[in-house]
Coordinates of C-alpha atoms in Angstrom, one line a residue:
M1 CA 70.5 -44.6 124.5
G2 CA 68.3 -42.9 121.8
T3 CA 65.1 -43.5 123.8
L4 CA 66.7 -42.3 127.0
R5 CA 68.1 -39.2 125.1
N6 CA 64.6 -38.4 123.8
T7 CA 63.1 -38.8 127.2
L8 CA 65.7 -36.5 128.7
L9 CA 65.1 -34.0 125.9
L10 CA 61.3 -34.0 126.5
I11 CA 61.7 -33.6 130.3
L12 CA 64.3 -30.8 129.8
I13 CA 61.9 -28.9 127.5
L14 CA 59.0 -29.3 130.0
S15 CA 61.3 -28.4 132.9
L16 CA 62.4 -25.3 131.0
C17 CA 58.8 -24.3 130.5
S18 CA 57.8 -25.0 134.1
K19 CA 60.8 -23.1 135.5
G20 CA 60.3 -20.2 133.1
I21 CA 56.7 -19.9 134.2
G22 CA 57.9 -20.1 137.8
F23 CA 60.3 -17.3 137.1
L24 CA 57.4 -15.3 135.7
R25 CA 55.5 -15.9 138.9
D26 CA 58.4 -14.5 140.9
L27 CA 58.7 -11.5 138.6
M28 CA 55.0 -10.7 139.1
I29 CA 55.5 -10.9 142.9
T30 CA 58.4 -8.6 142.6
N31 CA 56.6 -6.2 140.3
Y32 CA 53.4 -6.0 142.5
V33 CA 54.9 -6.3 146.0
G34 CA 58.5 -5.2 145.7
F35 CA 61.5 -5.8 147.9
N36 CA 60.5 -5.3 151.6
A37 CA 59.2 -6.8 154.8
K38 CA 56.1 -8.3 153.0
T39 CA 58.2 -10.2 150.5
D40 CA 60.4 -11.5 153.4
A41 CA 57.3 -12.7 155.1
I42 CA 55.9 -14.6 152.1
F43 CA 59.2 -16.2 151.2
V44 CA 59.6 -17.3 154.9
S45 CA 56.1 -18.9 154.9
I46 CA 56.6 -20.7 151.6
S47 CA 60.0 -21.9 152.7
I48 CA 58.6 -23.5 155.8
V49 CA 55.9 -25.4 153.7
T50 CA 58.6 -26.3 151.1
L51 CA 60.8 -27.6 154.0
I52 CA 58.1 -30.0 155.2
F53 CA 57.4 -31.6 151.8
S54 CA 60.8 -31.3 150.1
V55 CA 61.9 -33.8 152.8
F56 CA 59.0 -36.1 151.9
N57 CA 59.5 -35.6 148.1
T58 CA 63.2 -36.6 148.3
T59 CA 62.3 -39.7 150.3
I60 CA 59.6 -40.8 147.8
R61 CA 61.8 -40.3 144.7
T62 CA 64.6 -42.2 146.3
T63 CA 62.8 -45.1 147.9
F64 CA 60.0 -45.8 145.4
S65 CA 62.4 -46.6 142.5
P66 CA 64.1 -49.6 144.2
L67 CA 60.7 -50.8 145.5
F68 CA 58.7 -50.6 142.3
S69 CA 60.7 -50.0 139.2
S70 CA 61.8 -53.6 138.5
R71 CA 58.6 -55.2 139.7
Y72 CA 55.9 -53.1 138.0
L73 CA 55.8 -54.9 134.6
K74 CA 55.9 -58.4 136.2
E75 CA 53.6 -57.8 139.2
K76 CA 51.5 -54.8 138.2
A77 CA 48.4 -55.7 140.3
A78 CA 50.4 -56.4 143.4
V79 CA 52.5 -53.2 143.0
L80 CA 49.3 -51.1 142.6
E81 CA 47.8 -52.6 145.7
E82 CA 50.9 -51.9 147.7
Y83 CA 50.9 -48.3 146.5
N84 CA 47.2 -47.9 147.3
N85 CA 48.0 -49.1 150.9
I86 CA 50.9 -46.7 151.2
Q87 CA 48.7 -43.8 150.1
N88 CA 46.0 -44.6 152.6
L89 CA 48.5 -45.0 155.4
F90 CA 49.8 -41.4 154.8
L91 CA 46.4 -39.8 155.0
L92 CA 46.4 -39.3 158.8
P93 CA 50.0 -38.0 159.0
F94 CA 49.2 -35.4 156.3
I95 CA 46.1 -34.2 158.2
I96 CA 48.0 -34.0 161.5
I97 CA 50.9 -32.0 159.8
S98 CA 48.4 -29.6 158.2
L99 CA 46.5 -29.0 161.5
T100 CA 49.7 -28.5 163.4
V101 CA 50.8 -25.8 161.0
Y102 CA 47.4 -24.2 161.1
L103 CA 47.1 -24.1 164.9
F104 CA 50.7 -23.0 165.7
P105 CA 52.0 -20.8 162.9
G106 CA 53.5 -18.2 165.2
F107 CA 55.4 -20.8 167.2
I108 CA 56.8 -22.4 164.0
I109 CA 57.9 -19.1 162.5
S110 CA 59.6 -18.1 165.8
I111 CA 61.7 -21.3 165.7
F112 CA 62.8 -20.8 162.1
T113 CA 63.2 -17.1 161.8
P114 CA 63.2 -15.4 165.2
G115 CA 64.8 -12.2 164.0
L116 CA 61.9 -11.0 161.9
N117 CA 60.6 -7.5 162.6
E118 CA 57.0 -7.1 163.8
D119 CA 55.5 -6.5 160.4
S120 CA 57.2 -9.4 158.8
F121 CA 56.3 -11.7 161.6
S122 CA 52.6 -10.7 161.6
Y123 CA 52.3 -11.3 157.8
S124 CA 54.2 -14.6 158.1
V125 CA 51.8 -15.9 160.7
N126 CA 48.7 -15.1 158.5
F127 CA 50.4 -16.5 155.3
L128 CA 51.4 -19.7 157.0
K129 CA 48.0 -20.3 158.4
I130 CA 46.4 -20.1 154.9
L131 CA 49.2 -22.1 153.3
S132 CA 48.7 -25.0 155.8
F133 CA 45.7 -26.1 153.8
M134 CA 47.9 -27.0 150.8
L135 CA 50.1 -29.4 152.8
I136 CA 47.6 -32.3 152.4
F137 CA 47.5 -31.8 148.6
Y138 CA 51.2 -31.4 148.3
G139 CA 51.7 -34.7 150.2
F140 CA 49.5 -36.7 147.9
Y141 CA 50.9 -35.0 144.8
Y142 CA 54.4 -36.0 145.7
L143 CA 53.2 -39.6 146.5
S144 CA 51.6 -40.0 143.1
T145 CA 54.3 -38.3 141.0
G146 CA 57.0 -40.3 142.9
F147 CA 55.3 -43.5 142.0
L148 CA 54.8 -42.5 138.4
Q149 CA 58.6 -41.7 138.1
S150 CA 59.4 -45.1 139.6
I151 CA 57.6 -46.7 136.7
K152 CA 59.2 -44.4 134.2
I153 CA 56.4 -41.9 133.7
Y154 CA 58.4 -38.7 134.1
K155 CA 56.6 -35.6 132.7
T156 CA 53.9 -35.4 135.3
V157 CA 56.0 -33.3 137.7
E158 CA 56.9 -30.7 135.1
I159 CA 53.3 -30.4 133.8
G160 CA 52.0 -30.2 137.4
T161 CA 54.4 -27.4 138.2
I162 CA 53.3 -25.5 135.1
I163 CA 49.7 -25.8 136.2
N164 CA 50.6 -24.6 139.7
N165 CA 52.6 -21.6 138.5
F166 CA 50.0 -20.6 135.9
T167 CA 47.4 -20.6 138.7
I168 CA 49.5 -18.4 141.0
I169 CA 50.1 -16.0 138.1
A170 CA 46.4 -15.9 137.3
C171 CA 45.4 -15.3 140.9
I172 CA 47.9 -12.4 141.2
A173 CA 46.6 -10.8 138.0
I174 CA 42.9 -11.2 138.9
F175 CA 42.9 -10.7 142.7
F176 CA 45.8 -8.5 143.6
Q177 CA 43.8 -5.2 143.4
K178 CA 41.3 -6.6 145.9
Y179 CA 43.4 -8.8 148.2
N180 CA 46.9 -7.4 147.8
I181 CA 49.7 -9.8 148.7
Y182 CA 47.1 -12.4 149.9
S183 CA 46.4 -13.1 146.3
V184 CA 49.8 -14.8 146.1
V185 CA 49.0 -17.1 149.0
I186 CA 45.6 -17.9 147.6
G187 CA 47.2 -18.8 144.3
Y188 CA 49.6 -21.2 146.0
V189 CA 46.7 -23.0 147.7
I190 CA 44.5 -23.3 144.5
G191 CA 47.6 -24.3 142.5
S192 CA 48.4 -27.1 144.8
I193 CA 44.8 -28.4 144.5
L194 CA 44.9 -28.3 140.7
Q195 CA 48.3 -30.0 140.4
F196 CA 47.1 -32.7 142.8
M197 CA 44.0 -33.3 140.7
Y198 CA 46.1 -33.5 137.5
A199 CA 48.6 -36.0 139.0
Q200 CA 45.7 -38.2 140.2
W201 CA 44.2 -38.1 136.7
V202 CA 47.5 -39.2 135.1
L203 CA 47.9 -42.0 137.7
R204 CA 44.5 -43.4 137.0
K205 CA 44.9 -43.1 133.2
K206 CA 48.3 -44.7 133.0
T207 CA 47.9 -47.5 135.5
N208 CA 44.1 -48.1 135.7
I209 CA 44.5 -48.1 139.5
K210 CA 41.3 -48.3 141.6
F211 CA 41.7 -46.7 145.0
K212 CA 40.2 -48.6 147.9
P213 CA 39.8 -47.4 151.5
K214 CA 41.8 -50.4 152.9
I215 CA 44.8 -50.2 155.2
R216 CA 47.2 -53.0 156.0
F217 CA 49.7 -52.1 158.7
R218 CA 51.6 -55.3 158.3
D219 CA 52.6 -54.7 154.8
K220 CA 56.0 -56.0 153.9
N221 CA 56.8 -53.3 151.3
F222 CA 55.5 -50.5 153.5
N223 CA 57.8 -51.8 156.3
E224 CA 60.7 -51.9 153.8
Y225 CA 59.8 -48.4 152.7
I226 CA 59.9 -47.2 156.3
S227 CA 63.2 -49.0 157.0
T228 CA 64.8 -47.7 153.8
S229 CA 63.5 -44.1 154.1
K230 CA 64.3 -43.3 157.8
Y231 CA 67.9 -42.2 157.0
I232 CA 66.8 -40.5 153.8
V233 CA 64.1 -38.6 155.7
F234 CA 66.6 -37.4 158.3
G235 CA 69.2 -36.7 155.7
S236 CA 66.8 -34.7 153.6
L237 CA 65.5 -32.9 156.7
V238 CA 69.0 -31.9 157.6
T239 CA 69.6 -30.6 154.0
Q240 CA 66.4 -28.5 154.2
L241 CA 67.4 -27.3 157.7
T242 CA 70.6 -26.0 156.1
V243 CA 68.5 -23.9 153.8
I244 CA 66.3 -22.7 156.7
S245 CA 69.4 -21.9 158.7
D246 CA 70.2 -19.3 156.1
K247 CA 66.9 -17.6 156.7
F248 CA 67.3 -18.0 160.4
V249 CA 70.5 -15.9 160.4
A250 CA 69.3 -13.6 157.7
S251 CA 66.2 -12.7 159.8
F252 CA 68.5 -10.7 162.1
F253 CA 69.9 -8.6 159.2
D254 CA 68.3 -5.6 157.4
A255 CA 64.9 -5.9 155.9
G256 CA 65.2 -7.4 152.4
S257 CA 68.0 -9.8 153.2
I258 CA 65.7 -12.9 153.1
T259 CA 64.2 -11.6 149.8
A260 CA 67.7 -11.1 148.3
L261 CA 68.8 -14.6 149.3
H262 CA 65.5 -16.0 147.9
Y263 CA 65.8 -14.3 144.5
A264 CA 69.5 -15.1 144.2
S265 CA 68.8 -18.7 145.1
T266 CA 65.9 -18.8 142.6
V267 CA 68.3 -17.7 139.8
K268 CA 71.0 -20.1 141.0
N269 CA 68.5 -23.0 141.1
L270 CA 67.3 -22.6 137.6
P271 CA 70.1 -24.5 135.9
L272 CA 70.1 -27.1 138.7
N273 CA 66.3 -27.8 138.5
I274 CA 66.2 -27.6 134.7
V275 CA 69.2 -29.7 133.8
I276 CA 71.0 -31.4 136.8
L277 CA 68.0 -32.7 138.8
V278 CA 66.1 -33.7 135.7
V279 CA 69.1 -35.7 134.3
T280 CA 70.0 -37.4 137.7
N281 CA 66.4 -38.2 138.5
V282 CA 65.7 -39.8 135.1
L283 CA 68.9 -41.7 135.2
F284 CA 68.4 -42.8 138.8
T285 CA 66.0 -45.7 137.9
N286 CA 68.6 -47.0 135.4
L287 CA 71.4 -46.5 138.0
S288 CA 69.5 -48.7 140.5
I289 CA 69.2 -51.5 137.9
L290 CA 72.7 -51.1 136.6
K291 CA 74.2 -51.4 140.1
E292 CA 72.8 -55.0 140.2
E293 CA 74.2 -55.9 136.8
S294 CA 77.8 -54.5 136.5
K295 CA 80.0 -52.6 138.9
E296 CA 82.2 -51.4 136.1
K297 CA 79.3 -50.0 134.1
F298 CA 77.9 -48.4 137.3
D299 CA 81.2 -46.6 138.0
K300 CA 81.5 -45.5 134.3
L301 CA 78.0 -44.0 134.3
I302 CA 78.8 -42.0 137.5
T303 CA 82.0 -40.7 135.9
L304 CA 80.2 -39.8 132.7
Q305 CA 77.3 -38.1 134.5
V306 CA 79.8 -35.8 136.5
K307 CA 81.8 -35.1 133.4
Y308 CA 78.9 -34.0 131.2
L309 CA 77.0 -32.2 133.9
L310 CA 80.0 -30.2 134.9
Y311 CA 80.4 -29.3 131.2
L312 CA 76.8 -28.1 131.2
I313 CA 77.0 -26.1 134.4
C314 CA 80.4 -24.4 134.1
P315 CA 79.3 -21.9 131.4
I316 CA 76.4 -20.9 133.7
I317 CA 78.7 -20.4 136.6
V318 CA 80.9 -18.0 134.5
I319 CA 77.8 -16.0 133.5
F320 CA 76.5 -15.8 137.1
I321 CA 79.9 -14.6 138.4
C322 CA 80.8 -12.2 135.5
Y323 CA 77.3 -10.8 134.9
S324 CA 75.4 -11.1 138.2
E325 CA 74.4 -7.4 138.4
E326 CA 73.3 -7.2 134.8
L327 CA 71.4 -10.4 135.1
I328 CA 69.5 -9.4 138.2
R329 CA 68.7 -6.0 136.7
L330 CA 67.4 -7.7 133.5
L331 CA 65.3 -10.1 135.4
F332 CA 63.9 -8.2 138.4
Y333 CA 64.3 -4.4 137.9
R334 CA 60.8 -3.3 137.3
G335 CA 57.7 -2.3 139.3
A336 CA 58.5 -2.0 143.0
F337 CA 62.0 -3.5 142.9
T338 CA 64.8 -1.2 144.0
E339 CA 68.5 -0.5 143.2
Q340 CA 69.3 -1.8 146.7
G341 CA 67.6 -5.0 145.8
I342 CA 69.7 -5.3 142.7
E343 CA 72.9 -4.8 144.6
M344 CA 72.0 -7.2 147.4
T345 CA 70.7 -10.0 145.1
S346 CA 73.6 -9.8 142.7
Q347 CA 76.1 -10.1 145.5
A348 CA 74.4 -13.1 146.9
L349 CA 74.2 -14.7 143.4
V350 CA 78.0 -14.5 143.0
A351 CA 78.5 -16.2 146.3
Y352 CA 75.9 -18.9 145.5
A353 CA 77.4 -19.5 142.1
I354 CA 80.7 -20.7 143.6
G355 CA 79.0 -23.7 145.1
L356 CA 77.2 -24.8 141.9
F357 CA 80.3 -26.8 140.7
F358 CA 80.4 -28.9 143.8
W359 CA 76.6 -29.2 144.1
V360 CA 76.6 -31.1 140.8
I361 CA 79.2 -33.7 142.0
K362 CA 77.4 -34.1 145.3
E363 CA 74.1 -34.7 143.7
V364 CA 75.5 -37.4 141.4
Y365 CA 77.3 -39.2 144.2
T366 CA 74.3 -39.0 146.5
K367 CA 72.2 -40.7 143.9
A368 CA 75.0 -43.3 143.5
A369 CA 74.8 -44.1 147.3
Y370 CA 71.0 -44.4 147.2
A371 CA 71.2 -46.7 144.1
S372 CA 73.6 -48.9 146.1
K373 CA 71.1 -48.9 149.0
N374 CA 73.7 -47.2 151.2
I375 CA 71.6 -44.5 152.9
K376 CA 73.7 -43.8 156.0
I377 CA 76.6 -42.1 154.2
P378 CA 74.5 -39.3 152.6
F379 CA 72.7 -38.9 156.0
Y380 CA 76.0 -38.4 158.0
T381 CA 77.3 -36.2 155.2
S382 CA 74.2 -34.0 155.5
I383 CA 74.7 -33.6 159.2
L384 CA 78.3 -32.6 158.7
S385 CA 77.2 -30.0 156.1
L386 CA 74.5 -28.6 158.4
F387 CA 77.0 -27.9 161.2
I388 CA 79.6 -26.5 158.8
N389 CA 77.0 -24.2 157.2
L390 CA 75.8 -23.0 160.6
I391 CA 79.4 -22.2 161.7
F392 CA 80.2 -20.4 158.5
N393 CA 76.8 -18.6 158.6
V394 CA 77.6 -17.1 161.9
I395 CA 81.2 -16.2 161.1
L396 CA 80.8 -15.0 157.5
G397 CA 77.4 -13.5 158.2
Y398 CA 78.9 -11.3 161.0
F399 CA 81.5 -9.9 158.6
L400 CA 79.7 -10.0 155.2
G401 CA 76.0 -9.9 156.1
H402 CA 73.7 -11.7 153.6
I403 CA 76.7 -12.3 151.2
G404 CA 78.4 -14.3 154.0
I405 CA 75.3 -16.5 154.3
A406 CA 75.3 -17.4 150.5
L407 CA 79.1 -18.0 150.7
A408 CA 78.7 -20.2 153.7
T409 CA 76.2 -22.4 151.7
S410 CA 78.8 -22.8 148.9
L411 CA 81.6 -23.7 151.2
S412 CA 79.5 -26.3 153.1
I413 CA 78.5 -27.9 149.8
A414 CA 82.2 -28.1 148.8
V415 CA 83.1 -29.9 152.1
N416 CA 80.0 -32.1 151.7
C417 CA 81.1 -33.1 148.2
F418 CA 84.6 -34.1 149.0
F419 CA 83.6 -36.0 152.2
L420 CA 80.9 -37.9 150.3
M421 CA 83.3 -38.8 147.5
N422 CA 85.9 -40.1 150.0
K423 CA 83.4 -42.1 152.0
L424 CA 81.9 -43.8 148.9
E425 CA 85.4 -44.6 147.6
K426 CA 86.4 -46.1 151.0
N427 CA 83.3 -48.2 151.1
G428 CA 83.8 -49.5 147.6
I429 CA 80.6 -48.1 146.3
V430 CA 82.1 -45.9 143.6
E431 CA 85.7 -46.6 142.7
N432 CA 86.7 -43.8 140.3
K433 CA 88.6 -41.4 142.5
K434 CA 91.5 -40.9 140.1
E435 CA 89.3 -40.1 137.2
M436 CA 87.1 -37.8 139.3
L437 CA 90.1 -35.8 140.6
T438 CA 91.4 -35.4 137.0
I439 CA 87.9 -34.2 135.8
T440 CA 87.5 -31.9 138.8
M441 CA 90.9 -30.2 138.5
K442 CA 90.7 -29.8 134.8
N443 CA 87.3 -28.1 135.0
I444 CA 88.3 -25.8 137.9
I445 CA 91.4 -24.6 136.1
F446 CA 89.5 -24.0 132.9
L447 CA 86.8 -22.3 134.8
F448 CA 89.2 -19.8 136.3
I449 CA 90.8 -19.1 132.9
V450 CA 87.4 -18.4 131.3
I451 CA 86.3 -16.1 134.1
F452 CA 89.6 -14.2 133.9
F453 CA 89.3 -13.9 130.1
I454 CA 85.7 -12.7 130.2
N455 CA 86.5 -10.1 132.8
I456 CA 89.3 -8.7 130.7
L457 CA 87.1 -8.5 127.6
D458 CA 84.3 -6.9 129.7
E459 CA 86.7 -4.4 131.2
F460 CA 88.4 -3.2 128.0
L461 CA 85.8 -3.9 125.2
F462 CA 82.3 -4.2 126.5
F463 CA 82.2 -1.6 129.3
H464 CA 80.4 1.0 127.2
F465 CA 77.7 -1.3 126.0
D466 CA 74.1 -1.5 127.4
Y467 CA 73.9 -4.1 130.2
M468 CA 71.6 -6.3 128.1
I469 CA 74.0 -6.3 125.1
R470 CA 76.9 -7.2 127.5
I471 CA 75.0 -10.2 128.8
I472 CA 74.1 -11.4 125.3
I473 CA 77.6 -10.9 123.8
G474 CA 79.4 -12.3 126.9
S475 CA 77.1 -15.4 127.1
I476 CA 77.7 -16.2 123.4
I477 CA 81.4 -15.9 123.8
I478 CA 81.4 -18.1 127.0
F479 CA 79.3 -20.9 125.3
L480 CA 81.5 -20.7 122.1
I481 CA 84.6 -21.1 124.3
Y482 CA 83.2 -24.2 125.9
I483 CA 81.9 -25.7 122.7
S484 CA 85.3 -25.2 120.9
C485 CA 87.2 -26.6 123.9
A486 CA 84.9 -29.6 124.5
K487 CA 87.6 -32.2 123.5
L488 CA 90.0 -30.6 125.9
L489 CA 87.5 -31.3 128.7
G490 CA 87.0 -34.9 127.5
I491 CA 83.5 -34.2 126.0
E492 CA 82.6 -35.9 122.6
I493 CA 79.7 -33.7 121.5
N494 CA 79.0 -35.6 118.2
K495 CA 78.8 -39.0 119.8
F496 CA 76.6 -37.6 122.6
M497 CA 74.2 -35.9 120.2
R498 CA 73.9 -39.1 118.2
G499 CA 73.1 -41.1 121.4
K500 CA 76.2 -43.3 121.3

């Protein structure tokens, strides 16, 4: 437990650094470009590239661990040869994807965001054409980092992200005066190349792998990878389409709606990426092994993950709901950012924050399904979530605009969460329904009480303070409440900190 705790702590620190620098990147884009049709265009283009390889990244992380984690120490040479073959087999698909995006950017953008105005569409086409070059480097970067994670070398992703974001920031600072917003796109391309080179260097150093230009189509493990990954690919694709569907509907709203959703989502994703995904990804390898050893220990680990991750995320939810406007003003209100941008982004953040609670549970249970090699249930759950999100997007978007889109995302995640829990329980994969309902209800009730209490304090005591002071005092009080009430929520902080 101590070693695992130290690993988690190191990855959390690196993740915090990488996300902090990523946030600085977004702040620079905001400061230089503002809140307008150009920012809508750049975030649409980046989202399309992210869509393509987020699907691939999820598949790699999920399938490589069962394939390689238990065999690497015993059969290192064979595993490295299999990985070399998989990497060579993916070269042609990566080139085809990159060329397709380069040749047909307008068609692709028309499919995903048909409501863009003329200026946004024109910029998006140009941006996507340039960004198409980074797709090959993204592909091999995710392959190498996915393999490294499967053999318990975790920090490469975070350091690679730091390199990428530093490069983007440097390009904006150096080239913006000459190339304007195109400096951002250039930064993304150069950053993808540098992080790819770093990942390859780590892979060679840690494994002594020697890449060979050999391809075996009849590879047992590659066939197993394809067989295992097909549902994960489609499930991840559906998940990313859910994200894109938000931009699809938002493209018909006022200019800046896509940007508001992007910045609100960026703030919302910070705690998810820094804490939740890091913890679940690091524990996934152990989860896969534990599933084979003891069903009781497997169920216990799932319950503990949910309990402790909810304890970590709930104070963040309270801050996002109670101090959304102050937070967005603190983070983004400089340079070309506007008051309208603050209002639109803070409204979206509150709507997104509602879904964070259920996202945590969904993520843990999805990993439990993958560790059990049941990939169909998350796939069908993702399809259900997509349709629910689309329906809510149209209905709530019509009445609430961009706020409705963010709220639709949260509601679809909640439905997804309960459906997934129920299906895994019925299939005997995770049998802890009673404990989970108790944990969920206890945390929801306590969450409402804390939000009500903080709003009362803010209304009668803190209303005359500067917005920055309100955030600081409010956040301190929120965390003190959760620390002092840890035992009430079933959290034993002392044992956890000692690694017991």
